[in-house]
PDB file of C-alpha atoms in Angstrom:
ATOM      1  CA  MET A  40     -59.551 -45.033   7.237  1.00  0.00           C
ATOM      2  CA  LYS A  41     -63.232 -44.153   7.177  1.00  0.00           C
ATOM      3  CA  ASN A  42     -62.771 -41.503   9.893  1.00  0.00           C
ATOM      4  CA  LYS A  43     -59.904 -39.956   7.993  1.00  0.00           C
ATOM      5  CA  THR A  44     -62.013 -39.771   4.837  1.00  0.00           C
ATOM      6  CA  ASN A  45     -64.897 -38.145   6.723  1.00  0.00           C
ATOM      7  CA  ASN A  46     -62.572 -35.600   8.294  1.00  0.00           C
ATOM      8  CA  LEU A  47     -61.056 -34.805   4.894  1.00  0.00           C
ATOM      9  CA  ASN A  48     -64.522 -34.292   3.399  1.00  0.00           C
ATOM     10  CA  LYS A  49     -65.367 -31.886   6.230  1.00  0.00           C
ATOM     11  CA  VAL A  50     -62.171 -29.935   5.585  1.00  0.00           C
ATOM     12  CA  ILE A  51     -62.941 -29.727   1.864  1.00  0.00           C
ATOM     13  CA  ARG A  52     -66.518 -28.570   2.524  1.00  0.00           C
ATOM     14  CA  VAL A  53     -65.389 -25.946   5.021  1.00  0.00           C
ATOM     15  CA  THR A  54     -62.687 -24.729   2.653  1.00  0.00           C
ATOM     16  CA  ILE A  55     -65.106 -24.410  -0.244  1.00  0.00           C
ATOM     17  CA  VAL A  56     -67.571 -22.492   1.914  1.00  0.00           C
ATOM     18  CA  PHE A  57     -64.789 -20.194   3.152  1.00  0.00           C
ATOM     19  CA  LEU A  58     -63.568 -19.515  -0.391  1.00  0.00           C
ATOM     20  CA  ALA A  59     -67.103 -18.780  -1.547  1.00  0.00           C
ATOM     21  CA  LEU A  60     -67.643 -16.334   1.312  1.00  0.00           C
ATOM     22  CA  SER A  61     -64.252 -14.658   0.914  1.00  0.00           C
ATOM     23  CA  THR A  62     -64.788 -14.267  -2.833  1.00  0.00           C
ATOM     24  CA  ARG A  63     -68.187 -12.730  -2.230  1.00  0.00           C
ATOM     25  CA  LEU A  64     -66.816 -10.370   0.404  1.00  0.00           C
ATOM     26  CA  LEU A  65     -63.855  -9.469  -1.789  1.00  0.00           C
ATOM     27  CA  GLY A  66     -66.171  -8.587  -4.640  1.00  0.00           C
ATOM     28  CA  GLN A  67     -68.327  -6.429  -2.403  1.00  0.00           C
ATOM     29  CA  SER A  68     -65.461  -4.523  -0.798  1.00  0.00           C
ATOM     30  CA  THR A  69     -63.127  -3.971  -3.741  1.00  0.00           C
ATOM     31  CA  GLU A  70     -65.223  -3.825  -6.897  1.00  0.00           C
ATOM     32  CA  SER A  71     -65.497  -0.059  -7.021  1.00  0.00           C
ATOM     33  CA  LYS A  72     -61.883   0.542  -5.945  1.00  0.00           C
ATOM     34  CA  TYR A  73     -59.828  -1.985  -7.906  1.00  0.00           C
ATOM     35  CA  ILE A  74     -62.072  -3.686 -10.452  1.00  0.00           C
ATOM     36  CA  LYS A  75     -63.125  -1.713 -13.498  1.00  0.00           C
ATOM     37  CA  GLN A  76     -64.908  -2.678 -16.675  1.00  0.00           C
ATOM     38  CA  ILE A  77     -63.168  -2.173 -20.016  1.00  0.00           C
ATOM     39  CA  GLU A  78     -64.727  -2.348 -23.463  1.00  0.00           C
ATOM     40  CA  GLN A  79     -62.174  -4.741 -24.995  1.00  0.00           C
ATOM     41  CA  VAL A  80     -58.652  -6.103 -24.622  1.00  0.00           C
ATOM     42  CA  SER A  81     -57.407  -5.636 -28.188  1.00  0.00           C
ATOM     43  CA  LEU A  82     -56.430  -2.327 -29.758  1.00  0.00           C
ATOM     44  CA  THR A  83     -59.183   0.142 -30.660  1.00  0.00           C
ATOM     45  CA  ASN A  84     -59.321   3.820 -31.566  1.00  0.00           C
ATOM     46  CA  ASN A  85     -61.486   4.528 -28.515  1.00  0.00           C
ATOM     47  CA  ILE A  86     -59.708   4.857 -25.151  1.00  0.00           C
ATOM     48  CA  ASP A  87     -62.621   6.315 -23.153  1.00  0.00           C
ATOM     49  CA  ASP A  88     -62.998   3.121 -21.123  1.00  0.00           C
ATOM     50  CA  LEU A  89     -59.438   3.565 -19.792  1.00  0.00           C
ATOM     51  CA  PHE A  90     -59.870   7.062 -18.378  1.00  0.00           C
ATOM     52  CA  PHE A  91     -60.297   5.649 -14.865  1.00  0.00           C
ATOM     53  CA  PHE A  92     -56.499   5.198 -14.910  1.00  0.00           C
ATOM     54  CA  ASP A  93     -56.192   8.980 -14.606  1.00  0.00           C
ATOM     55  CA  LYS A  94     -57.039   8.802 -10.927  1.00  0.00           C
ATOM     56  CA  TRP A  95     -54.603   5.952 -10.276  1.00  0.00           C
ATOM     57  CA  ILE A  96     -51.686   7.403 -12.245  1.00  0.00           C
ATOM     58  CA  GLY A  97     -52.055  11.079 -11.335  1.00  0.00           C
ATOM     59  CA  ASN A  98     -48.860  12.991 -12.160  1.00  0.00           C
ATOM     60  CA  LYS A  99     -46.444  10.066 -11.984  1.00  0.00           C
ATOM     61  CA  LYS A 100     -43.523  10.335 -14.390  1.00  0.00           C
ATOM     62  CA  VAL A 101     -42.655   6.638 -14.747  1.00  0.00           C
ATOM     63  CA  ILE A 102     -45.222   3.859 -15.252  1.00  0.00           C
ATOM     64  CA  GLY A 103     -44.240   0.176 -15.147  1.00  0.00           C
ATOM     65  CA  LEU A 104     -46.309  -2.299 -17.158  1.00  0.00           C
ATOM     66  CA  GLY A 105     -45.694  -5.848 -15.987  1.00  0.00           C
ATOM     67  CA  GLU A 106     -47.013  -9.270 -16.952  1.00  0.00           C
ATOM     68  CA  VAL A 107     -47.711 -12.537 -15.165  1.00  0.00           C
ATOM     69  CA  THR A 108     -46.438 -14.571 -18.143  1.00  0.00           C
ATOM     70  CA  HIS A 109     -44.162 -13.901 -21.118  1.00  0.00           C
ATOM     71  CA  GLY A 110     -45.814 -14.068 -24.519  1.00  0.00           C
ATOM     72  CA  SER A 111     -49.494 -14.124 -23.513  1.00  0.00           C
ATOM     73  CA  LYS A 112     -51.485 -12.634 -26.380  1.00  0.00           C
ATOM     74  CA  GLU A 113     -54.271 -10.953 -24.402  1.00  0.00           C
ATOM     75  CA  ILE A 114     -51.930  -9.489 -21.781  1.00  0.00           C
ATOM     76  CA  PHE A 115     -49.724  -7.847 -24.382  1.00  0.00           C
ATOM     77  CA  GLU A 116     -52.705  -6.638 -26.398  1.00  0.00           C
ATOM     78  CA  PHE A 117     -54.033  -4.845 -23.343  1.00  0.00           C
ATOM     79  CA  LYS A 118     -50.575  -3.445 -22.530  1.00  0.00           C
ATOM     80  CA  THR A 119     -50.550  -1.972 -26.042  1.00  0.00           C
ATOM     81  CA  ARG A 120     -53.891  -0.318 -25.297  1.00  0.00           C
ATOM     82  CA  LEU A 121     -52.391   1.091 -22.104  1.00  0.00           C
ATOM     83  CA  VAL A 122     -49.437   2.483 -24.067  1.00  0.00           C
ATOM     84  CA  GLN A 123     -51.927   4.091 -26.442  1.00  0.00           C
ATOM     85  CA  TYR A 124     -53.779   5.639 -23.499  1.00  0.00           C
ATOM     86  CA  LEU A 125     -50.541   6.872 -21.895  1.00  0.00           C
ATOM     87  CA  ALA A 126     -49.372   8.409 -25.172  1.00  0.00           C
ATOM     88  CA  ILE A 127     -52.645  10.161 -25.947  1.00  0.00           C
ATOM     89  CA  LYS A 128     -53.923  11.114 -22.505  1.00  0.00           C
ATOM     90  CA  LYS A 129     -50.680  11.428 -20.531  1.00  0.00           C
ATOM     91  CA  ASN A 130     -48.332  12.514 -23.334  1.00  0.00           C
ATOM     92  CA  ALA A 131     -45.899   9.630 -22.723  1.00  0.00           C
ATOM     93  CA  GLN A 132     -42.451  10.437 -24.111  1.00  0.00           C
ATOM     94  CA  ALA A 133     -40.656   7.089 -24.200  1.00  0.00           C
ATOM     95  CA  ILE A 134     -41.094   3.332 -24.104  1.00  0.00           C
ATOM     96  CA  ILE A 135     -38.226   1.503 -22.402  1.00  0.00           C
ATOM     97  CA  ILE A 136     -38.052  -2.299 -22.482  1.00  0.00           C
ATOM     98  CA  GLU A 137     -35.810  -5.069 -21.169  1.00  0.00           C
ATOM     99  CA  ALA A 138     -33.752  -5.453 -24.321  1.00  0.00           C
ATOM    100  CA  ASN A 139     -30.347  -4.353 -25.574  1.00  0.00           C
ATOM    101  CA  MET A 140     -30.038  -0.649 -26.294  1.00  0.00           C
ATOM    102  CA  ALA A 141     -28.086  -1.218 -29.518  1.00  0.00           C
ATOM    103  CA  HIS A 142     -30.786  -3.561 -30.851  1.00  0.00           C
ATOM    104  CA  CYS A 143     -33.540  -1.078 -29.990  1.00  0.00           C
ATOM    105  CA  ALA A 144     -31.929   1.874 -31.770  1.00  0.00           C
ATOM    106  CA  PRO A 145     -33.191   0.760 -35.231  1.00  0.00           C
ATOM    107  CA  ILE A 146     -36.685   0.382 -33.744  1.00  0.00           C
ATOM    108  CA  ASN A 147     -36.452   3.930 -32.442  1.00  0.00           C
ATOM    109  CA  ASP A 148     -35.542   5.060 -35.968  1.00  0.00           C
ATOM    110  CA  TYR A 149     -38.569   3.204 -37.326  1.00  0.00           C
ATOM    111  CA  ILE A 150     -41.179   4.714 -35.026  1.00  0.00           C
ATOM    112  CA  ILE A 151     -39.754   8.221 -35.547  1.00  0.00           C
ATOM    113  CA  SER A 152     -38.888   8.201 -39.257  1.00  0.00           C
ATOM    114  CA  GLY A 153     -40.611   5.084 -40.621  1.00  0.00           C
ATOM    115  CA  LYS A 154     -37.289   3.593 -41.716  1.00  0.00           C
ATOM    116  CA  GLY A 155     -37.178  -0.213 -41.691  1.00  0.00           C
ATOM    117  CA  ASN A 156     -39.498  -3.215 -41.492  1.00  0.00           C
ATOM    118  CA  PRO A 157     -41.122  -3.715 -38.058  1.00  0.00           C
ATOM    119  CA  ASN A 158     -41.247  -7.508 -38.478  1.00  0.00           C
ATOM    120  CA  GLU A 159     -37.514  -7.679 -39.163  1.00  0.00           C
ATOM    121  CA  LEU A 160     -36.733  -5.174 -36.406  1.00  0.00           C
ATOM    122  CA  ILE A 161     -38.549  -7.311 -33.824  1.00  0.00           C
ATOM    123  CA  LYS A 162     -36.621 -10.381 -34.981  1.00  0.00           C
ATOM    124  CA  GLY A 163     -33.449  -8.322 -34.642  1.00  0.00           C
ATOM    125  CA  LEU A 164     -33.986  -8.053 -30.890  1.00  0.00           C
ATOM    126  CA  GLY A 165     -33.099 -11.742 -30.652  1.00  0.00           C
ATOM    127  CA  ILE A 166     -35.672 -12.305 -27.891  1.00  0.00           C
ATOM    128  CA  SER A 167     -38.139 -15.128 -28.570  1.00  0.00           C
ATOM    129  CA  THR A 168     -40.778 -13.820 -26.154  1.00  0.00           C
ATOM    130  CA  MET A 169     -40.952 -10.567 -28.132  1.00  0.00           C
ATOM    131  CA  ASN A 170     -40.920 -12.053 -31.622  1.00  0.00           C
ATOM    132  CA  TYR A 171     -44.654 -12.104 -32.298  1.00  0.00           C
ATOM    133  CA  LYS A 172     -47.367 -10.108 -34.044  1.00  0.00           C
ATOM    134  CA  GLU A 173     -48.541  -8.226 -30.951  1.00  0.00           C
ATOM    135  CA  TYR A 174     -45.133  -6.581 -30.547  1.00  0.00           C
ATOM    136  CA  VAL A 175     -45.152  -5.567 -34.207  1.00  0.00           C
ATOM    137  CA  ASP A 176     -48.593  -4.039 -33.645  1.00  0.00           C
ATOM    138  CA  LEU A 177     -47.108  -1.962 -30.813  1.00  0.00           C
ATOM    139  CA  LEU A 178     -44.389  -0.571 -33.102  1.00  0.00           C
ATOM    140  CA  ILE A 179     -46.923   0.273 -35.794  1.00  0.00           C
ATOM    141  CA  LEU A 180     -49.066   2.040 -33.178  1.00  0.00           C
ATOM    142  CA  LEU A 181     -46.111   4.098 -31.919  1.00  0.00           C
ATOM    143  CA  LYS A 182     -45.160   5.064 -35.468  1.00  0.00           C
ATOM    144  CA  SER A 183     -48.746   6.160 -36.109  1.00  0.00           C
ATOM    145  CA  LEU A 184     -48.872   8.206 -32.897  1.00  0.00           C
ATOM    146  CA  ASN A 185     -45.600   9.924 -33.825  1.00  0.00           C
ATOM    147  CA  THR A 186     -47.050  11.212 -37.096  1.00  0.00           C
ATOM    148  CA  LYS A 187     -49.262  13.466 -34.967  1.00  0.00           C
ATOM    149  CA  ARG A 188     -46.375  14.830 -32.865  1.00  0.00           C
ATOM    150  CA  SER A 189     -43.899  17.594 -33.555  1.00  0.00           C
ATOM    151  CA  LYS A 190     -40.231  16.810 -34.170  1.00  0.00           C
ATOM    152  CA  ASN A 191     -39.207  17.516 -30.566  1.00  0.00           C
ATOM    153  CA  GLU A 192     -42.063  15.526 -29.002  1.00  0.00           C
ATOM    154  CA  LYS A 193     -41.743  12.184 -30.764  1.00  0.00           C
ATOM    155  CA  ILE A 194     -42.172   9.069 -28.628  1.00  0.00           C
ATOM    156  CA  GLU A 195     -38.850   7.223 -28.326  1.00  0.00           C
ATOM    157  CA  PHE A 196     -38.200   3.495 -27.972  1.00  0.00           C
ATOM    158  CA  TRP A 197     -35.170   2.261 -26.028  1.00  0.00           C
ATOM    159  CA  GLY A 198     -33.757  -0.806 -24.329  1.00  0.00           C
ATOM    160  CA  TYR A 199     -31.982  -0.624 -20.982  1.00  0.00           C
ATOM    161  CA  ASP A 200     -30.165  -3.956 -21.090  1.00  0.00           C
ATOM    162  CA  VAL A 201     -26.458  -4.448 -21.909  1.00  0.00           C
ATOM    163  CA  GLN A 202     -26.202  -8.178 -22.600  1.00  0.00           C
ATOM    164  CA  ALA A 203     -24.972  -7.596 -26.163  1.00  0.00           C
ATOM    165  CA  PRO A 204     -22.011  -5.185 -25.897  1.00  0.00           C
ATOM    166  CA  GLN A 205     -20.685  -6.442 -29.231  1.00  0.00           C
ATOM    167  CA  ALA A 206     -23.803  -5.065 -30.943  1.00  0.00           C
ATOM    168  CA  ALA A 207     -23.148  -1.700 -29.279  1.00  0.00           C
ATOM    169  CA  ALA A 208     -19.515  -1.780 -30.408  1.00  0.00           C
ATOM    170  CA  ASN A 209     -20.617  -2.571 -33.963  1.00  0.00           C
ATOM    171  CA  SER A 210     -23.067   0.369 -33.924  1.00  0.00           C
ATOM    172  CA  ALA A 211     -20.380   2.713 -32.604  1.00  0.00           C
ATOM    173  CA  LEU A 212     -17.866   1.592 -35.225  1.00  0.00           C
ATOM    174  CA  SER A 213     -20.429   1.979 -38.026  1.00  0.00           C
ATOM    175  CA  TYR A 214     -21.244   5.488 -36.851  1.00  0.00           C
ATOM    176  CA  LEU A 215     -17.609   6.549 -36.559  1.00  0.00           C
ATOM    177  CA  THR A 216     -16.834   5.129 -39.986  1.00  0.00           C
ATOM    178  CA  SER A 217     -19.821   6.837 -41.635  1.00  0.00           C
ATOM    179  CA  THR A 218     -18.810  10.233 -40.193  1.00  0.00           C
ATOM    180  CA  ASN A 219     -15.154   9.884 -41.291  1.00  0.00           C
ATOM    181  CA  PHE A 220     -14.062  10.111 -37.668  1.00  0.00           C
ATOM    182  CA  ASN A 221     -10.277  10.090 -37.202  1.00  0.00           C
ATOM    183  CA  LEU A 222     -10.200   6.698 -35.515  1.00  0.00           C
ATOM    184  CA  PRO A 223      -6.704   5.389 -34.692  1.00  0.00           C
ATOM    185  CA  ASP A 224      -6.006   2.116 -36.525  1.00  0.00           C
ATOM    186  CA  THR A 225      -4.998   0.417 -33.296  1.00  0.00           C
ATOM    187  CA  LEU A 226      -8.322   1.301 -31.628  1.00  0.00           C
ATOM    188  CA  LYS A 227     -10.266   0.280 -34.726  1.00  0.00           C
ATOM    189  CA  THR A 228      -8.519  -3.085 -34.622  1.00  0.00           C
ATOM    190  CA  GLU A 229      -9.361  -3.455 -30.919  1.00  0.00           C
ATOM    191  CA  ILE A 230     -13.053  -2.750 -31.590  1.00  0.00           C
ATOM    192  CA  GLU A 231     -13.161  -5.104 -34.584  1.00  0.00           C
ATOM    193  CA  ASN A 232     -11.565  -7.862 -32.514  1.00  0.00           C
ATOM    194  CA  PHE A 233     -14.047  -7.248 -29.729  1.00  0.00           C
ATOM    195  CA  ILE A 234     -16.958  -7.518 -32.177  1.00  0.00           C
ATOM    196  CA  LYS A 235     -15.592 -10.893 -33.288  1.00  0.00           C
ATOM    197  CA  THR A 236     -14.526 -12.308 -29.923  1.00  0.00           C
ATOM    198  CA  GLY A 237     -16.117 -10.209 -27.182  1.00  0.00           C
ATOM    199  CA  LYS A 238     -12.822 -10.166 -25.305  1.00  0.00           C
ATOM    200  CA  SER A 239     -10.011  -7.943 -26.524  1.00  0.00           C
ATOM    201  CA  ILE A 240     -11.491  -4.548 -25.668  1.00  0.00           C
ATOM    202  CA  PHE A 241     -11.354  -5.409 -21.960  1.00  0.00           C
ATOM    203  CA  SER A 242      -7.589  -5.816 -22.100  1.00  0.00           C
ATOM    204  CA  ILE A 243      -6.536  -2.655 -23.947  1.00  0.00           C
ATOM    205  CA  ASN A 244      -2.895  -1.816 -23.292  1.00  0.00           C
ATOM    206  CA  PRO A 245      -2.971   1.054 -20.735  1.00  0.00           C
ATOM    207  CA  SER A 246      -0.187   2.813 -22.602  1.00  0.00           C
ATOM    208  CA  LYS A 247      -2.564   3.164 -25.584  1.00  0.00           C
ATOM    209  CA  VAL A 248      -5.308   4.943 -23.617  1.00  0.00           C
ATOM    210  CA  PRO A 249      -3.911   8.507 -24.163  1.00  0.00           C
ATOM    211  CA  GLU A 250      -3.647   7.765 -27.895  1.00  0.00           C
ATOM    212  CA  TYR A 251      -7.310   6.679 -28.027  1.00  0.00           C
ATOM    213  CA  LYS A 252      -8.579   9.359 -25.691  1.00  0.00           C
ATOM    214  CA  LYS A 253      -7.286  12.351 -27.646  1.00  0.00           C
ATOM    215  CA  PRO A 254      -9.384  11.950 -30.852  1.00  0.00           C
ATOM    216  CA  ILE A 255     -12.427  10.749 -28.867  1.00  0.00           C
ATOM    217  CA  ASP A 256     -12.354  13.913 -26.726  1.00  0.00           C
TER     218      ASP A 256
END
């Protein structure tokens, strides 16, 4: 037992020494290439400390901002600073998140026209990991940035997920109703049933398709 303990202690000592050396070497070889100093994590009007991203991003059209955990305050605060940098320095045109498109449409209206309450709009996403102050701060930032842009250059906010098709159906029906669209009663009933049950629209009678297709075209 004593020999095993001694051997284990040797392994631990060797491992610690190795980690210390590798950390030191890593710092020496990568500090200038991958590690950069920033002034602060939270939002500020000054983005000068983020200009080193210019070299990394170059002329790329799509930038992905990830996270190692959902809901971490400091990570999302810094992502908001990155969005600010991308909007100001790189003229970013859109923010696209993993959320339902229909639920994000009111948020898009808010950051473009100021319509709505950002706190309620975030709750409306129905995603617990997004329902916090830092996400509201992002929306307020985007709305502020849009006040400095022309009508055709506003930043847009969209979701690319489709896990709530009933919400999309409800939005479509509301739009068609508000524009006095000539919607066949049978199709309206199908959509209303789908909004309630999530089922009936997938079993539309094929013989009805020409009837629905004509006014939609």
